PDB file of C-alpha atoms and ligand atoms in Angstrom:
ATOM      1  CA  MET A   1      -3.090  10.282  -3.696  1.00  0.00           C
ATOM      2  CA  PHE A   2      -3.118  14.045  -4.306  1.00  0.00           C
ATOM      3  CA  ASN A   3       0.479  13.834  -5.431  1.00  0.00           C
ATOM      4  CA  PRO A   4       0.433  11.041  -8.022  1.00  0.00           C
ATOM      5  CA  VAL A   5       3.705   9.886  -9.565  1.00  0.00           C
ATOM      6  CA  SER A   6       2.378   7.497 -12.190  1.00  0.00           C
ATOM      7  CA  SER A   7      -0.003   7.944 -15.109  1.00  0.00           C
ATOM      8  CA  GLN A   8      -2.284   5.344 -13.522  1.00  0.00           C
ATOM      9  CA  ALA A   9      -2.459   7.264 -10.240  1.00  0.00           C
ATOM     10  CA  GLN A  10      -2.842  10.524 -12.172  1.00  0.00           C
ATOM     11  CA  SER A  11      -5.904   9.213 -14.012  1.00  0.00           C
ATOM     12  CA  ILE A  12      -7.462   8.069 -10.717  1.00  0.00           C
ATOM     13  CA  THR A  13      -6.743  11.443  -9.096  1.00  0.00           C
ATOM     14  CA  ASN A  14      -8.209  13.283 -12.107  1.00  0.00           C
ATOM     15  CA  LEU A  15     -11.402  11.258 -11.865  1.00  0.00           C
ATOM     16  CA  PHE A  16     -11.572  11.858  -8.109  1.00  0.00           C
ATOM     17  CA  ASN A  17     -11.066  15.605  -8.565  1.00  0.00           C
ATOM     18  CA  LEU A  18     -13.732  15.813 -11.283  1.00  0.00           C
ATOM     19  CA  THR A  19     -16.221  13.859  -9.154  1.00  0.00           C
ATOM     20  CA  MET A  20     -15.484  16.098  -6.167  1.00  0.00           C
ATOM     21  CA  LEU A  21     -15.880  19.213  -8.313  1.00  0.00           C
ATOM     22  CA  ILE A  22     -19.285  18.096  -9.616  1.00  0.00           C
ATOM     23  CA  ALA A  23     -20.373  17.146  -6.095  1.00  0.00           C
ATOM     24  CA  ALA A  24     -19.179  20.512  -4.745  1.00  0.00           C
ATOM     25  CA  VAL A  25     -21.135  22.438  -7.413  1.00  0.00           C
ATOM     26  CA  ILE A  26     -24.290  20.453  -6.585  1.00  0.00           C
ATOM     27  CA  LEU A  27     -23.744  20.984  -2.840  1.00  0.00           C
ATOM     28  CA  LEU A  28     -23.365  24.741  -3.329  1.00  0.00           C
ATOM     29  CA  LEU A  29     -26.356  24.904  -5.667  1.00  0.00           C
ATOM     30  CA  VAL A  30     -28.689  22.954  -3.364  1.00  0.00           C
ATOM     31  CA  THR A  31     -27.530  24.709  -0.184  1.00  0.00           C
ATOM     32  CA  GLY A  32     -27.720  28.093  -1.875  1.00  0.00           C
ATOM     33  CA  LEU A  33     -31.249  27.478  -3.155  1.00  0.00           C
ATOM     34  CA  VAL A  34     -32.449  26.178   0.228  1.00  0.00           C
ATOM     35  CA  LEU A  35     -31.045  29.265   1.985  1.00  0.00           C
ATOM     36  CA  TYR A  36     -32.431  31.652  -0.644  1.00  0.00           C
ATOM     37  CA  VAL A  37     -35.931  30.129  -0.579  1.00  0.00           C
ATOM     38  CA  SER A  38     -35.964  29.958   3.242  1.00  0.00           C
ATOM     39  CA  PHE A  39     -35.311  33.683   3.525  1.00  0.00           C
ATOM     40  CA  ARG A  40     -37.103  34.974   0.454  1.00  0.00           C
ATOM     41  CA  TYR A  41     -40.341  33.011   1.017  1.00  0.00           C
ATOM     42  CA  ARG A  42     -40.431  32.695   4.796  1.00  0.00           C
ATOM     43  CA  ALA A  43     -43.822  33.176   6.506  1.00  0.00           C
ATOM     44  CA  ARG A  44     -44.532  36.770   7.404  1.00  0.00           C
ATOM     45  CA  PRO A  45     -47.165  37.981   9.946  1.00  0.00           C
ATOM     46  CA  GLY A  46     -50.584  38.428   8.389  1.00  0.00           C
ATOM     47  CA  GLU A  47     -49.950  36.303   5.312  1.00  0.00           C
ATOM     48  CA  GLY A  48     -52.333  33.499   4.418  1.00  0.00           C
ATOM     49  CA  GLU A  49     -51.617  30.079   2.920  1.00  0.00           C
ATOM     50  CA  PRO A  50     -49.339  30.246  -0.112  1.00  0.00           C
ATOM     51  CA  ARG A  51     -50.492  28.867  -3.452  1.00  0.00           C
ATOM     52  CA  GLN A  52     -50.557  25.041  -3.322  1.00  0.00           C
ATOM     53  CA  ILE A  53     -49.014  23.146  -6.260  1.00  0.00           C
ATOM     54  CA  PHE A  54     -49.472  19.400  -6.774  1.00  0.00           C
ATOM     55  CA  GLY A  55     -47.019  17.828  -9.210  1.00  0.00           C
ATOM     56  CA  HIS A  56     -45.210  19.274 -12.185  1.00  0.00           C
ATOM     57  CA  ARG A  57     -44.480  16.668 -14.827  1.00  0.00           C
ATOM     58  CA  ASN A  58     -41.723  18.515 -16.696  1.00  0.00           C
ATOM     59  CA  LEU A  59     -39.850  19.430 -13.528  1.00  0.00           C
ATOM     60  CA  GLU A  60     -40.083  15.863 -12.253  1.00  0.00           C
ATOM     61  CA  ILE A  61     -38.713  14.490 -15.520  1.00  0.00           C
ATOM     62  CA  ALA A  62     -35.907  17.048 -15.417  1.00  0.00           C
ATOM     63  CA  TRP A  63     -34.777  16.289 -11.871  1.00  0.00           C
ATOM     64  CA  THR A  64     -34.830  12.564 -12.552  1.00  0.00           C
ATOM     65  CA  ALA A  65     -33.083  12.723 -15.903  1.00  0.00           C
ATOM     66  CA  ALA A  66     -30.361  15.214 -14.931  1.00  0.00           C
ATOM     67  CA  PRO A  67     -28.856  13.165 -12.052  1.00  0.00           C
ATOM     68  CA  ALA A  68     -29.225   9.949 -14.072  1.00  0.00           C
ATOM     69  CA  MET A  69     -27.270  11.476 -16.938  1.00  0.00           C
ATOM     70  CA  LEU A  70     -24.657  12.863 -14.592  1.00  0.00           C
ATOM     71  CA  LEU A  71     -24.178   9.463 -12.941  1.00  0.00           C
ATOM     72  CA  ALA A  72     -24.026   7.777 -16.359  1.00  0.00           C
ATOM     73  CA  VAL A  73     -21.225  10.154 -17.393  1.00  0.00           C
ATOM     74  CA  LEU A  74     -19.314   9.447 -14.157  1.00  0.00           C
ATOM     75  CA  ALA A  75     -19.806   5.692 -14.606  1.00  0.00           C
ATOM     76  CA  GLY A  76     -18.439   5.971 -18.153  1.00  0.00           C
ATOM     77  CA  LEU A  77     -15.412   7.932 -16.968  1.00  0.00           C
ATOM     78  CA  THR A  78     -14.861   5.412 -14.160  1.00  0.00           C
ATOM     79  CA  LEU A  79     -14.897   2.500 -16.621  1.00  0.00           C
ATOM     80  CA  HIS A  80     -12.478   4.395 -18.841  1.00  0.00           C
ATOM     81  CA  THR A  81     -10.115   5.016 -15.895  1.00  0.00           C
ATOM     82  CA  MET A  82     -10.319   1.358 -14.874  1.00  0.00           C
ATOM     83  CA  ARG A  83      -9.427   0.284 -18.416  1.00  0.00           C
ATOM     84  CA  LEU A  84      -6.352   2.537 -18.408  1.00  0.00           C
ATOM     85  CA  SER A  85      -4.892   0.726 -15.401  1.00  0.00           C
ATOM     86  CA  ASP A  86      -5.980  -2.773 -16.386  1.00  0.00           C
ATOM     87  CA  PRO A  87      -3.094  -5.201 -16.720  1.00  0.00           C
ATOM     88  CA  SER A  88      -4.435  -7.243 -19.640  1.00  0.00           C
ATOM     89  CA  ILE A  89      -1.656  -9.779 -19.768  1.00  0.00           C
ATOM     90  CA  PRO A  90      -1.035 -12.859 -21.851  1.00  0.00           C
ATOM     91  CA  SER A  91      -1.391 -15.874 -19.542  1.00  0.00           C
ATOM     92  CA  GLN A  92       2.209 -17.001 -20.083  1.00  0.00           C
ATOM     93  CA  THR A  93       3.748 -13.699 -19.011  1.00  0.00           C
ATOM     94  CA  GLN A  94       6.030 -13.989 -16.008  1.00  0.00           C
ATOM     95  CA  PRO A  95       5.534 -11.217 -13.461  1.00  0.00           C
ATOM     96  CA  ASP A  96       8.462  -8.869 -12.774  1.00  0.00           C
ATOM     97  CA  VAL A  97       7.746  -8.819  -9.082  1.00  0.00           C
ATOM     98  CA  VAL A  98       5.649 -11.076  -6.860  1.00  0.00           C
ATOM     99  CA  ILE A  99       4.286  -9.417  -3.732  1.00  0.00           C
ATOM    100  CA  VAL A 100       2.852 -11.706  -1.074  1.00  0.00           C
ATOM    101  CA  GLY A 101       0.852 -10.405   1.865  1.00  0.00           C
ATOM    102  CA  HIS A 102       1.507 -12.116   5.190  1.00  0.00           C
ATOM    103  CA  GLN A 103       0.219 -11.388   8.695  1.00  0.00           C
ATOM    104  CA  TRP A 104       1.799  -8.769   9.000  1.00  0.00           C
ATOM    105  CA  TRP A 105       4.469  -8.046   6.463  1.00  0.00           C
ATOM    106  CA  TRP A 106       5.062  -8.212   2.715  1.00  0.00           C
ATOM    107  CA  GLU A 107       7.217 -10.755   0.947  1.00  0.00           C
ATOM    108  CA  VAL A 108       8.750  -9.362  -2.239  1.00  0.00           C
ATOM    109  CA  ARG A 109      10.245 -11.610  -4.902  1.00  0.00           C
ATOM    110  CA  TYR A 110      11.745 -10.786  -8.280  1.00  0.00           C
ATOM    111  CA  PRO A 111      11.379 -14.110 -10.143  1.00  0.00           C
ATOM    112  CA  LYS A 112      13.487 -12.997 -13.119  1.00  0.00           C
ATOM    113  CA  SER A 113      16.593 -12.299 -11.016  1.00  0.00           C
ATOM    114  CA  GLY A 114      15.863 -14.422  -7.959  1.00  0.00           C
ATOM    115  CA  VAL A 115      16.036 -11.508  -5.499  1.00  0.00           C
ATOM    116  CA  VAL A 116      13.926 -11.987  -2.359  1.00  0.00           C
ATOM    117  CA  THR A 117      13.293  -9.183   0.092  1.00  0.00           C
ATOM    118  CA  ALA A 118      10.559  -7.884   2.383  1.00  0.00           C
ATOM    119  CA  ASN A 119       8.501  -4.752   2.950  1.00  0.00           C
ATOM    120  CA  GLU A 120      10.586  -2.694   0.510  1.00  0.00           C
ATOM    121  CA  ILE A 121       9.975  -2.780  -3.207  1.00  0.00           C
ATOM    122  CA  HIS A 122      12.657  -1.399  -5.485  1.00  0.00           C
ATOM    123  CA  LEU A 123      11.531  -0.175  -8.902  1.00  0.00           C
ATOM    124  CA  PRO A 124      13.508   1.096 -11.874  1.00  0.00           C
ATOM    125  CA  VAL A 125      11.993   4.406 -12.966  1.00  0.00           C
ATOM    126  CA  GLY A 126      10.516   4.633 -16.441  1.00  0.00           C
ATOM    127  CA  GLN A 127       9.830   0.908 -16.667  1.00  0.00           C
ATOM    128  CA  LYS A 128       6.489  -0.790 -16.418  1.00  0.00           C
ATOM    129  CA  LEU A 129       6.659  -3.682 -13.972  1.00  0.00           C
ATOM    130  CA  LEU A 130       4.022  -6.352 -13.809  1.00  0.00           C
ATOM    131  CA  ALA A 131       3.322  -7.079 -10.149  1.00  0.00           C
ATOM    132  CA  GLN A 132       1.599 -10.262  -9.092  1.00  0.00           C
ATOM    133  CA  ILE A 133      -0.226  -9.843  -5.794  1.00  0.00           C
ATOM    134  CA  GLU A 134      -0.776 -12.909  -3.616  1.00  0.00           C
ATOM    135  CA  SER A 135      -1.537 -13.781  -0.026  1.00  0.00           C
ATOM    136  CA  ALA A 136      -0.102 -16.438   2.269  1.00  0.00           C
ATOM    137  CA  ASP A 137      -2.917 -16.382   4.802  1.00  0.00           C
ATOM    138  CA  VAL A 138      -5.881 -13.972   4.836  1.00  0.00           C
ATOM    139  CA  ILE A 139      -7.056 -11.227   2.498  1.00  0.00           C
ATOM    140  CA  HIS A 140      -4.773  -8.204   2.458  1.00  0.00           C
ATOM    141  CA  SER A 141      -4.777  -5.266   0.100  1.00  0.00           C
ATOM    142  CA  PHE A 142      -1.734  -3.749  -1.530  1.00  0.00           C
ATOM    143  CA  TRP A 143      -1.952   0.018  -1.838  1.00  0.00           C
ATOM    144  CA  VAL A 144       0.642   2.657  -2.613  1.00  0.00           C
ATOM    145  CA  PRO A 145      -1.599   5.684  -3.255  1.00  0.00           C
ATOM    146  CA  GLN A 146       0.937   7.714  -5.258  1.00  0.00           C
ATOM    147  CA  LEU A 147       1.453   4.801  -7.652  1.00  0.00           C
ATOM    148  CA  GLY A 148      -2.160   4.019  -8.359  1.00  0.00           C
ATOM    149  CA  ARG A 149      -4.858   1.542  -7.709  1.00  0.00           C
ATOM    150  CA  LYS A 150      -5.396  -0.679  -4.736  1.00  0.00           C
ATOM    151  CA  MET A 151      -5.221  -4.422  -5.290  1.00  0.00           C
ATOM    152  CA  ASP A 152      -6.494  -7.182  -3.029  1.00  0.00           C
ATOM    153  CA  ALA A 153      -4.137  -9.976  -2.029  1.00  0.00           C
ATOM    154  CA  ILE A 154      -6.274 -13.103  -1.936  1.00  0.00           C
ATOM    155  CA  PRO A 155      -5.208 -16.555  -0.702  1.00  0.00           C
ATOM    156  CA  GLY A 156      -5.089 -19.035  -3.597  1.00  0.00           C
ATOM    157  CA  HIS A 157      -5.650 -16.418  -6.283  1.00  0.00           C
ATOM    158  CA  SER A 158      -3.203 -14.123  -8.053  1.00  0.00           C
ATOM    159  CA  ASN A 159      -4.095 -10.562  -8.961  1.00  0.00           C
ATOM    160  CA  HIS A 160      -2.057  -8.344 -11.211  1.00  0.00           C
ATOM    161  CA  LEU A 161      -1.130  -4.722 -11.194  1.00  0.00           C
ATOM    162  CA  TRP A 162       1.189  -2.449 -13.150  1.00  0.00           C
ATOM    163  CA  LEU A 163       3.790  -0.592 -11.131  1.00  0.00           C
ATOM    164  CA  GLN A 164       5.381   2.329 -12.903  1.00  0.00           C
ATOM    165  CA  THR A 165       6.731   5.766 -12.169  1.00  0.00           C
ATOM    166  CA  ASP A 166       9.016   8.254 -13.896  1.00  0.00           C
ATOM    167  CA  GLN A 167      10.012  10.007 -10.693  1.00  0.00           C
ATOM    168  CA  PRO A 168      12.703   8.595  -8.414  1.00  0.00           C
ATOM    169  CA  GLY A 169      11.717   8.701  -4.764  1.00  0.00           C
ATOM    170  CA  ILE A 170      10.312   6.749  -1.844  1.00  0.00           C
ATOM    171  CA  TYR A 171       6.586   6.131  -1.910  1.00  0.00           C
ATOM    172  CA  LEU A 172       4.768   4.840   1.121  1.00  0.00           C
ATOM    173  CA  GLY A 173       1.946   2.390   1.106  1.00  0.00           C
ATOM    174  CA  THR A 174       0.076   0.171   3.481  1.00  0.00           C
ATOM    175  CA  CYS A 175      -2.214  -2.796   3.719  1.00  0.00           C
ATOM    176  CA  ALA A 176      -5.694  -1.509   2.958  1.00  0.00           C
ATOM    177  CA  GLU A 177      -7.856  -4.430   4.056  1.00  0.00           C
ATOM    178  CA  TYR A 178      -8.316  -5.286   7.717  1.00  0.00           C
ATOM    179  CA  CYS A 179      -6.346  -8.483   8.262  1.00  0.00           C
ATOM    180  CA  GLY A 180      -5.920  -8.834  12.012  1.00  0.00           C
ATOM    181  CA  THR A 181      -4.255  -7.270  15.030  1.00  0.00           C
ATOM    182  CA  GLU A 182      -1.308  -5.676  13.268  1.00  0.00           C
ATOM    183  CA  HIS A 183      -3.097  -4.638  10.075  1.00  0.00           C
ATOM    184  CA  ALA A 184      -1.962  -1.075  10.686  1.00  0.00           C
ATOM    185  CA  TRP A 185       1.675  -2.180  10.661  1.00  0.00           C
ATOM    186  CA  MET A 186       1.925  -3.705   7.225  1.00  0.00           C
ATOM    187  CA  ARG A 187       3.689  -0.794   5.632  1.00  0.00           C
ATOM    188  CA  ILE A 188       5.168  -0.771   2.171  1.00  0.00           C
ATOM    189  CA  ARG A 189       8.104   1.329   1.007  1.00  0.00           C
ATOM    190  CA  VAL A 190       8.507   1.630  -2.725  1.00  0.00           C
ATOM    191  CA  ILE A 191      11.964   2.832  -3.644  1.00  0.00           C
ATOM    192  CA  ALA A 192      11.947   4.095  -7.222  1.00  0.00           C
ATOM    193  CA  GLN A 193      15.449   4.571  -8.539  1.00  0.00           C
ATOM    194  CA  PRO A 194      17.216   5.121 -11.884  1.00  0.00           C
ATOM    195  CA  PRO A 195      17.609   1.803 -13.773  1.00  0.00           C
ATOM    196  CA  GLY A 196      21.376   1.758 -13.128  1.00  0.00           C
ATOM    197  CA  ASP A 197      20.868   2.078  -9.381  1.00  0.00           C
ATOM    198  CA  PHE A 198      18.126  -0.544  -9.481  1.00  0.00           C
ATOM    199  CA  GLU A 199      20.442  -2.952 -11.295  1.00  0.00           C
ATOM    200  CA  ALA A 200      23.206  -2.257  -8.755  1.00  0.00           C
ATOM    201  CA  TRP A 201      20.760  -2.900  -5.899  1.00  0.00           C
ATOM    202  CA  GLN A 202      19.620  -6.113  -7.530  1.00  0.00           C
ATOM    203  CA  GLN A 203      23.211  -7.319  -7.987  1.00  0.00           C
ATOM    204  CA  ALA A 204      24.048  -6.471  -4.365  1.00  0.00           C
ATOM    205  CA  GLN A 205      20.992  -8.427  -3.202  1.00  0.00           C
ATOM    206  CA  LEU A 206      22.211 -11.462  -5.112  1.00  0.00           C
ATOM    207  CA  GLN A 207      25.591 -11.409  -3.332  1.00  0.00           C
ATOM    208  CA  SER A 208      26.030 -12.875   0.126  1.00  0.00           C
ATOM    209  CA  PRO A 209      26.605 -10.106   2.657  1.00  0.00           C
ATOM    210  CA  GLN A 210      30.162  -9.762   3.956  1.00  0.00           C
ATOM    211  CA  ILE A 211      29.959 -10.833   7.592  1.00  0.00           C
ATOM    212  CA  PRO A 212      33.150 -10.383   9.660  1.00  0.00           C
ATOM    213  CA  SER A 213      34.628 -13.798  10.466  1.00  0.00           C
ATOM    214  CA  GLU A 214      35.056 -12.994  14.154  1.00  0.00           C
ATOM    215  CA  GLY A 215      33.562 -10.784  16.829  1.00  0.00           C
ATOM    216  CA  ASP A 216      29.900 -10.164  17.660  1.00  0.00           C
ATOM    217  CA  ALA A 217      28.648 -10.409  14.081  1.00  0.00           C
ATOM    218  CA  ALA A 218      30.241 -13.832  13.610  1.00  0.00           C
ATOM    219  CA  LYS A 219      28.793 -15.002  16.935  1.00  0.00           C
ATOM    220  CA  GLY A 220      25.413 -13.617  15.871  1.00  0.00           C
ATOM    221  CA  ALA A 221      25.559 -15.562  12.609  1.00  0.00           C
ATOM    222  CA  GLN A 222      26.040 -18.732  14.623  1.00  0.00           C
ATOM    223  CA  ILE A 223      23.202 -17.908  17.047  1.00  0.00           C
ATOM    224  CA  PHE A 224      20.966 -17.183  14.050  1.00  0.00           C
ATOM    225  CA  GLN A 225      21.464 -20.818  12.971  1.00  0.00           C
ATOM    226  CA  GLU A 226      21.368 -22.386  16.449  1.00  0.00           C
ATOM    227  CA  LYS A 227      18.266 -20.591  17.664  1.00  0.00           C
ATOM    228  CA  THR A 228      16.548 -21.723  14.467  1.00  0.00           C
ATOM    229  CA  CYS A 229      15.824 -18.116  13.399  1.00  0.00           C
ATOM    230  CA  VAL A 230      17.039 -19.275  10.013  1.00  0.00           C
ATOM    231  CA  VAL A 231      14.166 -21.726   9.601  1.00  0.00           C
ATOM    232  CA  CYS A 232      11.366 -19.160   9.486  1.00  0.00           C
ATOM    233  CA  HIS A 233      13.461 -16.393   7.999  1.00  0.00           C
ATOM    234  CA  THR A 234      14.544 -18.216   4.866  1.00  0.00           C
ATOM    235  CA  ASN A 235      11.463 -20.207   3.917  1.00  0.00           C
ATOM    236  CA  GLY A 236       8.873 -17.457   3.776  1.00  0.00           C
ATOM    237  CA  ILE A 237       7.257 -17.899   7.217  1.00  0.00           C
ATOM    238  CA  GLY A 238       9.037 -14.734   8.327  1.00  0.00           C
ATOM    239  CA  PRO A 239      10.693 -12.076   6.167  1.00  0.00           C
ATOM    240  CA  ASP A 240      13.936 -13.055   4.448  1.00  0.00           C
ATOM    241  CA  LEU A 241      16.717 -11.391   6.437  1.00  0.00           C
ATOM    242  CA  THR A 242      19.675 -11.996   4.120  1.00  0.00           C
ATOM    243  CA  HIS A 243      20.089  -8.251   3.531  1.00  0.00           C
ATOM    244  CA  VAL A 244      18.040  -6.883   6.414  1.00  0.00           C
ATOM    245  CA  GLY A 245      20.848  -4.465   7.348  1.00  0.00           C
ATOM    246  CA  SER A 246      20.233  -2.554   4.109  1.00  0.00           C
ATOM    247  CA  ARG A 247      16.551  -1.903   4.807  1.00  0.00           C
ATOM    248  CA  ASP A 248      15.157   1.345   6.210  1.00  0.00           C
ATOM    249  CA  THR A 249      12.699  -0.096   8.709  1.00  0.00           C
ATOM    250  CA  LEU A 250      12.045  -3.125  10.897  1.00  0.00           C
ATOM    251  CA  ALA A 251       8.869  -5.110  11.524  1.00  0.00           C
ATOM    252  CA  ALA A 252       7.131  -3.826   8.362  1.00  0.00           C
ATOM    253  CA  GLY A 253       7.586  -0.173   9.227  1.00  0.00           C
ATOM    254  CA  VAL A 254       7.136  -0.128  13.018  1.00  0.00           C
ATOM    255  CA  LEU A 255      10.725   0.861  13.793  1.00  0.00           C
ATOM    256  CA  GLU A 256      13.497   2.666  11.983  1.00  0.00           C
ATOM    257  CA  ASN A 257      16.281   0.170  11.288  1.00  0.00           C
ATOM    258  CA  THR A 258      18.934   1.064  13.877  1.00  0.00           C
ATOM    259  CA  PRO A 259      21.001  -1.169  16.184  1.00  0.00           C
ATOM    260  CA  THR A 260      19.088   0.219  19.200  1.00  0.00           C
ATOM    261  CA  ASN A 261      15.756  -0.675  17.646  1.00  0.00           C
ATOM    262  CA  MET A 262      16.992  -4.087  16.526  1.00  0.00           C
ATOM    263  CA  THR A 263      17.966  -4.743  20.150  1.00  0.00           C
ATOM    264  CA  LYS A 264      14.529  -3.623  21.333  1.00  0.00           C
ATOM    265  CA  TRP A 265      12.823  -5.899  18.809  1.00  0.00           C
ATOM    266  CA  LEU A 266      14.923  -8.954  19.721  1.00  0.00           C
ATOM    267  CA  LYS A 267      14.468  -8.319  23.456  1.00  0.00           C
ATOM    268  CA  ASN A 268      10.726  -8.802  23.102  1.00  0.00           C
ATOM    269  CA  PRO A 269       9.026  -8.534  19.729  1.00  0.00           C
ATOM    270  CA  GLN A 270       5.624  -8.675  21.417  1.00  0.00           C
ATOM    271  CA  THR A 271       6.092  -5.288  23.085  1.00  0.00           C
ATOM    272  CA  VAL A 272       7.041  -3.727  19.752  1.00  0.00           C
ATOM    273  CA  LYS A 273       4.422  -5.445  17.608  1.00  0.00           C
ATOM    274  CA  PRO A 274       1.886  -7.273  19.798  1.00  0.00           C
ATOM    275  CA  GLY A 275       0.351 -10.274  18.058  1.00  0.00           C
ATOM    276  CA  SER A 276       3.180 -10.623  15.572  1.00  0.00           C
ATOM    277  CA  ASN A 277       4.236 -14.165  14.718  1.00  0.00           C
ATOM    278  CA  MET A 278       7.784 -13.443  15.868  1.00  0.00           C
ATOM    279  CA  PRO A 279       8.040 -15.158  19.265  1.00  0.00           C
ATOM    280  CA  ASN A 280       9.985 -13.929  22.236  1.00  0.00           C
ATOM    281  CA  PHE A 281      13.005 -16.238  22.400  1.00  0.00           C
ATOM    282  CA  ASN A 282      14.068 -14.870  25.804  1.00  0.00           C
ATOM    283  CA  LEU A 283      17.514 -14.207  24.421  1.00  0.00           C
ATOM    284  CA  SER A 284      20.265 -13.103  26.774  1.00  0.00           C
ATOM    285  CA  ASP A 285      21.672  -9.596  26.392  1.00  0.00           C
ATOM    286  CA  ALA A 286      24.904 -11.055  24.987  1.00  0.00           C
ATOM    287  CA  GLU A 287      22.948 -13.050  22.400  1.00  0.00           C
ATOM    288  CA  ILE A 288      20.913  -9.990  21.449  1.00  0.00           C
ATOM    289  CA  GLN A 289      24.070  -7.930  21.066  1.00  0.00           C
ATOM    290  CA  ALA A 290      25.623 -10.577  18.816  1.00  0.00           C
ATOM    291  CA  LEU A 291      22.451 -11.009  16.723  1.00  0.00           C
ATOM    292  CA  THR A 292      22.091  -7.250  16.332  1.00  0.00           C
ATOM    293  CA  ALA A 293      25.690  -6.984  15.135  1.00  0.00           C
ATOM    294  CA  TYR A 294      25.103  -9.829  12.667  1.00  0.00           C
ATOM    295  CA  LEU A 295      21.784  -8.547  11.307  1.00  0.00           C
ATOM    296  CA  GLU A 296      22.953  -4.945  10.959  1.00  0.00           C
ATOM    297  CA  ALA A 297      26.069  -6.218   9.137  1.00  0.00           C
ATOM    298  CA  SER A 298      23.843  -8.147   6.713  1.00  0.00           C
ATOM    299  CA  LYS A 299      23.751  -5.442   4.077  1.00  0.00           C
TER     300      LYS A 299
HETATM  301 CU1  CUA B   1      -2.718  -7.000   5.758  1.00  0.00          CU
HETATM  302 CU2  CUA B   1      -4.345  -5.490   6.529  1.00  0.00          CU
END
């Protein structure tokens, strides 16, 4: 959050910095005064009782009014910052991207093009995308600190958020609301790219991946159907795997996407991500090898 890449995140960081600055000045002032008074007016041998003072109306008004005014200013600035990032949208507007929290991964859909992916969100730089945040099960929270505000994903209720950046890059995010065992492994990768690259990515996602017609990958494609992997992985129970080979990570960020790690995951998902809804199918080594070849070829 200290390195914002969107105007929304910048305004939040500015407010945070200002609040911290004010708090730091007050901390230094109070600590300094306490130290000064402790040393300057400490009891010395042979001194009697100091002068006793009971109440001082003007001082009391001052130290009540000053913090109240300070807090009022911060509240005003907070409201202003919230307004800047508010997606006031006409009710008929279709979102550019729908992001659905699941235990424990993110479904990502682009309703305008029909692209469906998971855990990675591609964004064209310089464009303001309306994101609709939903949940399939419990409350999650979508948060990519460099892009701006946090937004809860609530079952049965859609929230909205603007996603925008002018800087190409990869921005990491995570689920920010405790949602069960693997809450910590609900990572988000936002890949901001020039509009041309985004369009090319989108077109590639809409094509069927080129799977070799024989060999391990072809066998894997068959196993994928026979072992019913396809059921969960195309209807939103598990992440869509059509182009899984083109993603950077597996299991919502737990593992880098490599054939070795894919093998490890298929061998026993529960050792990689305990509690995950991906069962252990007790696949044979040959089946795992074929599935790995198929999934890694699915680019
Ligand atoms: Cu999803 Cu925490």
